[in-house]
Short mmCIF file of C-alpha atoms in Angstrom, two decimals:
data_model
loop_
_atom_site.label_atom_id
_atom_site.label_comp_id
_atom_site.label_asym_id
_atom_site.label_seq_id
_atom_site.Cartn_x
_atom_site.Cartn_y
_atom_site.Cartn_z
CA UNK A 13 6.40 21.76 32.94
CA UNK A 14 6.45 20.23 36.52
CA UNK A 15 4.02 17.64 35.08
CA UNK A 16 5.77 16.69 32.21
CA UNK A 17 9.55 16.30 34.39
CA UNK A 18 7.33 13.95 36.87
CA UNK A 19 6.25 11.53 34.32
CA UNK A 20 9.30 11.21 32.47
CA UNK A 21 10.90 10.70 36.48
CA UNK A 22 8.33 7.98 36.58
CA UNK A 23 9.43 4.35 34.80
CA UNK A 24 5.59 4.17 33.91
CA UNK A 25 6.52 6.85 31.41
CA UNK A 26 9.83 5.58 29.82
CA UNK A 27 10.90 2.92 28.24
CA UNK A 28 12.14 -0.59 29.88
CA UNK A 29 15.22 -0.82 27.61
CA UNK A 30 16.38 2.35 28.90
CA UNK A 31 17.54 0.04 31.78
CA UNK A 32 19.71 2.36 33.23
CA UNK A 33 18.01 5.53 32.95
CA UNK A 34 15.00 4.10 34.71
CA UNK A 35 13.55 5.69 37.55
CA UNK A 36 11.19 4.28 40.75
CA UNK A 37 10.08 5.81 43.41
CA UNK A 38 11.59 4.75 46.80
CA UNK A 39 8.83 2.57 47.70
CA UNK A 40 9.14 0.91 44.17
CA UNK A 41 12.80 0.08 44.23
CA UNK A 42 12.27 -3.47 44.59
CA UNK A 43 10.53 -3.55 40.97
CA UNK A 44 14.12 -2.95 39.90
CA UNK A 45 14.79 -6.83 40.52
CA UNK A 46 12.02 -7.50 38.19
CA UNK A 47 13.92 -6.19 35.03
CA UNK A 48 15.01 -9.19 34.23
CA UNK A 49 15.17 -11.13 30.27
CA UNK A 50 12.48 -13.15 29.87
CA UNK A 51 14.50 -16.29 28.99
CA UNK A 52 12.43 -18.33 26.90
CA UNK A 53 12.14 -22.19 29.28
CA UNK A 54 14.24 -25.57 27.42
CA UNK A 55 11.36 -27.59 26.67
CA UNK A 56 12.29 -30.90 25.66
CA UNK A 57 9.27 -33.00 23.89
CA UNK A 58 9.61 -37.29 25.19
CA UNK A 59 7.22 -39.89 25.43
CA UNK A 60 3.27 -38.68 25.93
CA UNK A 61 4.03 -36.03 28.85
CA UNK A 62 2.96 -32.23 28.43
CA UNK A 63 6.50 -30.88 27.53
CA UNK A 64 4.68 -27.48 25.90
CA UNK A 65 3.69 -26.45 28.98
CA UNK A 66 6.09 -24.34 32.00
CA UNK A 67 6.26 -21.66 34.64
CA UNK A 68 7.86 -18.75 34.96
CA UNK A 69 10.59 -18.72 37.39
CA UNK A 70 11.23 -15.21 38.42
CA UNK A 71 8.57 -11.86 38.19
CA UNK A 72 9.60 -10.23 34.93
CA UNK A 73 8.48 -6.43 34.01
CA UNK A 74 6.92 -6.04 30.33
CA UNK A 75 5.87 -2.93 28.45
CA UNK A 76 2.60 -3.76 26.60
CA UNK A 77 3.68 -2.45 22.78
CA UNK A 78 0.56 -4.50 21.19
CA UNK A 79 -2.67 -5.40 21.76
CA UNK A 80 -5.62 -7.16 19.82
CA UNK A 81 -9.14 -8.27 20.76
CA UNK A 82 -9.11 -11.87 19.67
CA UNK A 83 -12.60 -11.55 19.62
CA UNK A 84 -12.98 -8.85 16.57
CA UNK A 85 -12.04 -9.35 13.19
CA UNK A 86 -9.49 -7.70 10.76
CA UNK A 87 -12.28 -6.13 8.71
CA UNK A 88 -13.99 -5.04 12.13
CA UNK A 89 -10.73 -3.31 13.09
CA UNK A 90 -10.43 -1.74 9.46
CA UNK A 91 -14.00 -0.07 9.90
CA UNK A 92 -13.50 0.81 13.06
CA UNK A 93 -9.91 2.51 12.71
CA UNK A 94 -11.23 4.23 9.70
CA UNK A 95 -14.30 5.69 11.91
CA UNK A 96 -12.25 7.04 14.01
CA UNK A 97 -9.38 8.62 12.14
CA UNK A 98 -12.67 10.57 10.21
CA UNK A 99 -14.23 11.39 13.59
CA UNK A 100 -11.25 13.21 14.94
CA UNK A 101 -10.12 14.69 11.45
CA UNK A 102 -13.62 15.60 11.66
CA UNK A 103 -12.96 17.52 15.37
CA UNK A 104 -10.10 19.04 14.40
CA UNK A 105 -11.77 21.14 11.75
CA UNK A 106 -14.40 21.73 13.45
CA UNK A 107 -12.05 23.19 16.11
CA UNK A 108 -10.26 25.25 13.06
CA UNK A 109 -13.56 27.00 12.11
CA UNK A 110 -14.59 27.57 15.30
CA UNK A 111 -11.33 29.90 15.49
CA UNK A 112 -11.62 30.28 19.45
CA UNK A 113 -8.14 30.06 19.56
CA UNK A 114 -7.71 27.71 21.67
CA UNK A 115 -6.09 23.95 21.03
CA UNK A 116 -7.19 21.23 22.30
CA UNK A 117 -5.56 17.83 22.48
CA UNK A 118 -8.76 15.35 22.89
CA UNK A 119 -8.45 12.25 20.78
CA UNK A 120 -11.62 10.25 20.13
CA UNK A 121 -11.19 7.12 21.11
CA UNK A 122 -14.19 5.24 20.61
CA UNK A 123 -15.95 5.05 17.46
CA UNK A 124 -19.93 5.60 16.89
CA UNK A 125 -20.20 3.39 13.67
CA UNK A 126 -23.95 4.05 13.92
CA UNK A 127 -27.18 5.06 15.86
CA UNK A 128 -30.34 2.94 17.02
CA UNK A 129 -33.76 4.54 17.42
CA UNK A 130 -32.96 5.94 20.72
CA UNK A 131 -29.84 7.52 19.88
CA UNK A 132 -27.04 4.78 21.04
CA UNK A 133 -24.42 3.77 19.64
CA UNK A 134 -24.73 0.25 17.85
CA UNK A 135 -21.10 -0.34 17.42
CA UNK A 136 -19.32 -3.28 17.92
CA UNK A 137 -19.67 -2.95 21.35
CA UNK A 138 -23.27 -3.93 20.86
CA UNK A 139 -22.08 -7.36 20.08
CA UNK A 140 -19.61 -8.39 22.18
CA UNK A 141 -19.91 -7.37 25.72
CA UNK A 142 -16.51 -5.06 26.87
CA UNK A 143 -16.48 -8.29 29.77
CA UNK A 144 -16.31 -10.99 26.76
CA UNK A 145 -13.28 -9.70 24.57
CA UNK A 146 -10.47 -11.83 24.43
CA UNK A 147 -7.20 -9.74 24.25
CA UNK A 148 -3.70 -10.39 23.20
CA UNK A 149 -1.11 -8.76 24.33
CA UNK A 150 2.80 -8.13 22.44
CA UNK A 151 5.15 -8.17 25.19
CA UNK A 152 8.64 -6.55 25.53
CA UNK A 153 10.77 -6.75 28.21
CA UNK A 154 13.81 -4.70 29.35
CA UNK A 155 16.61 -6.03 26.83
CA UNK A 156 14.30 -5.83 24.26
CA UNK A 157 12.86 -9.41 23.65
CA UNK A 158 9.11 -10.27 22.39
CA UNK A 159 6.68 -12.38 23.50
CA UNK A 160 2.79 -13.10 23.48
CA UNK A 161 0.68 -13.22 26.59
CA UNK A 162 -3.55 -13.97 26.68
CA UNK A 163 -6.05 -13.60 28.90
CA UNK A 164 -7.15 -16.83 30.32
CA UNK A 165 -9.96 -14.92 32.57
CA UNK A 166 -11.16 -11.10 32.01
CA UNK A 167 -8.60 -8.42 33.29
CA UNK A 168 -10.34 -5.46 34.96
CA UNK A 169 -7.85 -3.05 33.81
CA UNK A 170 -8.97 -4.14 30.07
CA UNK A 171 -12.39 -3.55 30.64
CA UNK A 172 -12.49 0.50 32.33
CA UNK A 173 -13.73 1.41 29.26
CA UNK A 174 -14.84 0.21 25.52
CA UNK A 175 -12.32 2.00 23.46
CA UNK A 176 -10.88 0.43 20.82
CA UNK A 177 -7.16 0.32 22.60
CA UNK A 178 -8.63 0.54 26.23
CA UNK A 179 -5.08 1.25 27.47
CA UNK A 180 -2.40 3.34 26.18
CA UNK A 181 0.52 1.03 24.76
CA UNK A 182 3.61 0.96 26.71
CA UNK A 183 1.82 0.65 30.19
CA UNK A 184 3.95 -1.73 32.40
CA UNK A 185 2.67 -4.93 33.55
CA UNK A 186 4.58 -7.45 35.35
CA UNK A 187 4.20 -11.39 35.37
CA UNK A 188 4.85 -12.94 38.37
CA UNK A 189 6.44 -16.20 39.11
CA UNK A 190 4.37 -18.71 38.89
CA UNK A 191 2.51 -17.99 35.45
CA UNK A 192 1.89 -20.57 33.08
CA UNK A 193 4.04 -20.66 29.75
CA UNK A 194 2.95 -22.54 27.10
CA UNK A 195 5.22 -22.99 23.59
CA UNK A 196 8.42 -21.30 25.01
CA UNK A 197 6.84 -18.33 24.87
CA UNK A 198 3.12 -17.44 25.48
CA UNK A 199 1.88 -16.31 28.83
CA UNK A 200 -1.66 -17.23 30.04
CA UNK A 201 -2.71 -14.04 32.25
CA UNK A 202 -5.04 -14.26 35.15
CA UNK A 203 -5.97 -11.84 37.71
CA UNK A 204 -3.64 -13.10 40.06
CA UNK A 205 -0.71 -14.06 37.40
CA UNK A 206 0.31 -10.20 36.66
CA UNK A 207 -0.06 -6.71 38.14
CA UNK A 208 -0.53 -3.69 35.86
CA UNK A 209 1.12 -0.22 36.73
CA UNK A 210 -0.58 2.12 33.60
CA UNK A 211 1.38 4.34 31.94
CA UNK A 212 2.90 4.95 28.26
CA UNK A 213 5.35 5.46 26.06
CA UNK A 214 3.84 8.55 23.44
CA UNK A 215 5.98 7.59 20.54
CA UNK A 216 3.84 4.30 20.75
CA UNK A 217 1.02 5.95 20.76
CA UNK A 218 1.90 8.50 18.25
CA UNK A 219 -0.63 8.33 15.27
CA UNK A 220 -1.71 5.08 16.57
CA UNK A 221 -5.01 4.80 14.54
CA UNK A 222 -3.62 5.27 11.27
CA UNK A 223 -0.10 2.80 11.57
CA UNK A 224 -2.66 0.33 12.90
CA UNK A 225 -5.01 0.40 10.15
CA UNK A 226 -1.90 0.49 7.75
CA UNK A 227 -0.74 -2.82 9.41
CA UNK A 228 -3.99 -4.64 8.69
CA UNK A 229 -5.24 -3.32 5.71
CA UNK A 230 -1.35 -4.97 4.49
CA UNK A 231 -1.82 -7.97 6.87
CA UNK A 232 -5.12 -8.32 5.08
CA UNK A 233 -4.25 -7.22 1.58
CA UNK A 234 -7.31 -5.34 2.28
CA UNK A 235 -8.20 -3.01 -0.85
CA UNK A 236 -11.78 -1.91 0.07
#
C-alpha cells in the first residue's frame, strides 16, 4: 500500500495533463516550469533558405505514449506481438495448473521466435543489434498536444534491454531548449537534447501487446 501511494505521489507515475494534480519532490520543483505547450514554431518558407528547420525555445516535459523501432517492419511487429501474447497466455496456464496458489504478475516481454543449435534465441534481435534500432517516439505534453521526436544518435535508456517496448509508455522525458525542430513539429533527440525520468502511466500499458498488434494488423490490413 505504501508503495503504491508513493508512485502515484510521484509525477513519473501520473499523467502530465493532470497539470494540477501533479506532484515533485522538493528537489524537483523546478521541473514544474517545464510544463509548458509545446507551441508548434511559425515557419515561413522564402527564397532558397532552410525555413523547415527551428529550435526549441524553452525545456518542455513529454510523456512518451508511443514508440516504434523504425528499423523493424509491420509484419516483424505482427510476429513478434503475436509470440508474445501466446508466450504469456502460455504462462498463465501453466501457472493455473500448477495450482500453487500463488499469482504472479510477470509479463514476458521479449519474445523467443526461435532457437539456434546452441539454444539462443534467433529473434529479431539477431539481426539488428539493440545499439542499431532507430526509434520513434509519440509525444504528449501537459495540455494534451502530439508530436513526433527521433533519435538522431542511440539513447542509452532505449537500449537497457531488447524487449520489444524497452520502456514502459508514459515515462517522462523532457526536451531541452536548444533541440532541433524540423516540420513544425518533429524533434531530433540526442544524448544531450533530452533527459529521461522513467516511469508510467498503467492504463497505457494495459494490454499493450494485443491493442498494438490490433493497430497494425488494421494499419496493415494484415489478414494472415
Amino acid at each position: 500500500m505504501t508503495s503504491t501511494l508513493h508512485l502515484q505521489a510521484d509525477f513519473r507515475f501520473q499523467d502530465l495533463t493532470d497539470r494540477n494534480n501533479l506532484s515533485f519532490k522538493p528537489q524537483e520543483q523546478f521541473l514544474r516550469s517545464a510544463l509548458s505547450a509545446f507551441k508548434p514554431p511559425q515557419i515561413v518558407v522564402s527564397g532558397n533558405s532552410d525555413n523547415h528547420v527551428e529550435v526549441l525555445d524553452k525545456d518542455i516535459m513529454f510523456q512518451i505514449i508511443g514508440l516504434t523501432d523504425l528499423t523493424r517492419s509491420g509484419v516483424s511487429y505482427i510476429e513478434s506481438l503475436t509470440e508474445l501474447i501466446d508466450a504469456n497466455e502460455g504462462f498463465y496456464d501453466r501457472q493455473k495448473k500448477s495450482g500453487n496458489g500463488k499469482q504472479n504478475n510477470k509479463l514476458i516481454r521479449s519474445a523467443n521466435v526461435g532457437d539456434d543449435d546452441e539454444g539462443h534465441e534467433a529473434s529479431y534481435d539477431a539481426v539488428v543489434e539493440v545499439g542499431k534500432r532507430l526509434y520513434r517516439f509519440t509525444l504528449q505534453d501537459s495540455l494534451g498536444n502530439l508530436c513526433y521526436a527521433y533519435e538522431i544518435e542511440p539513447l542509452h535508456f532505449l537500449r537497457l534491454n531488447s524487449d520489444l517496448y524497452p520502456i514502459k509508455l508514459g515515462s517522462k522525458l523532457m526536451i531541452k531548449k536548444g533541440t532541433t525542430i524540423l516540420f513544425k513539429s518533429c524533434f531530433q533527440l540526442t544524448a544531450k537534447s533530452c533527459q529521461f525520468f522513467g516511469g508510467e502511466i498503467k492504463k497505457l500499458n494495459y494490454n499493450l501487446y494485443q491493442r498494438e498488434l490490433e493497430k497494425w494488423k488494421k494499419e496493415l490490413n494484415y489478414t494472415g
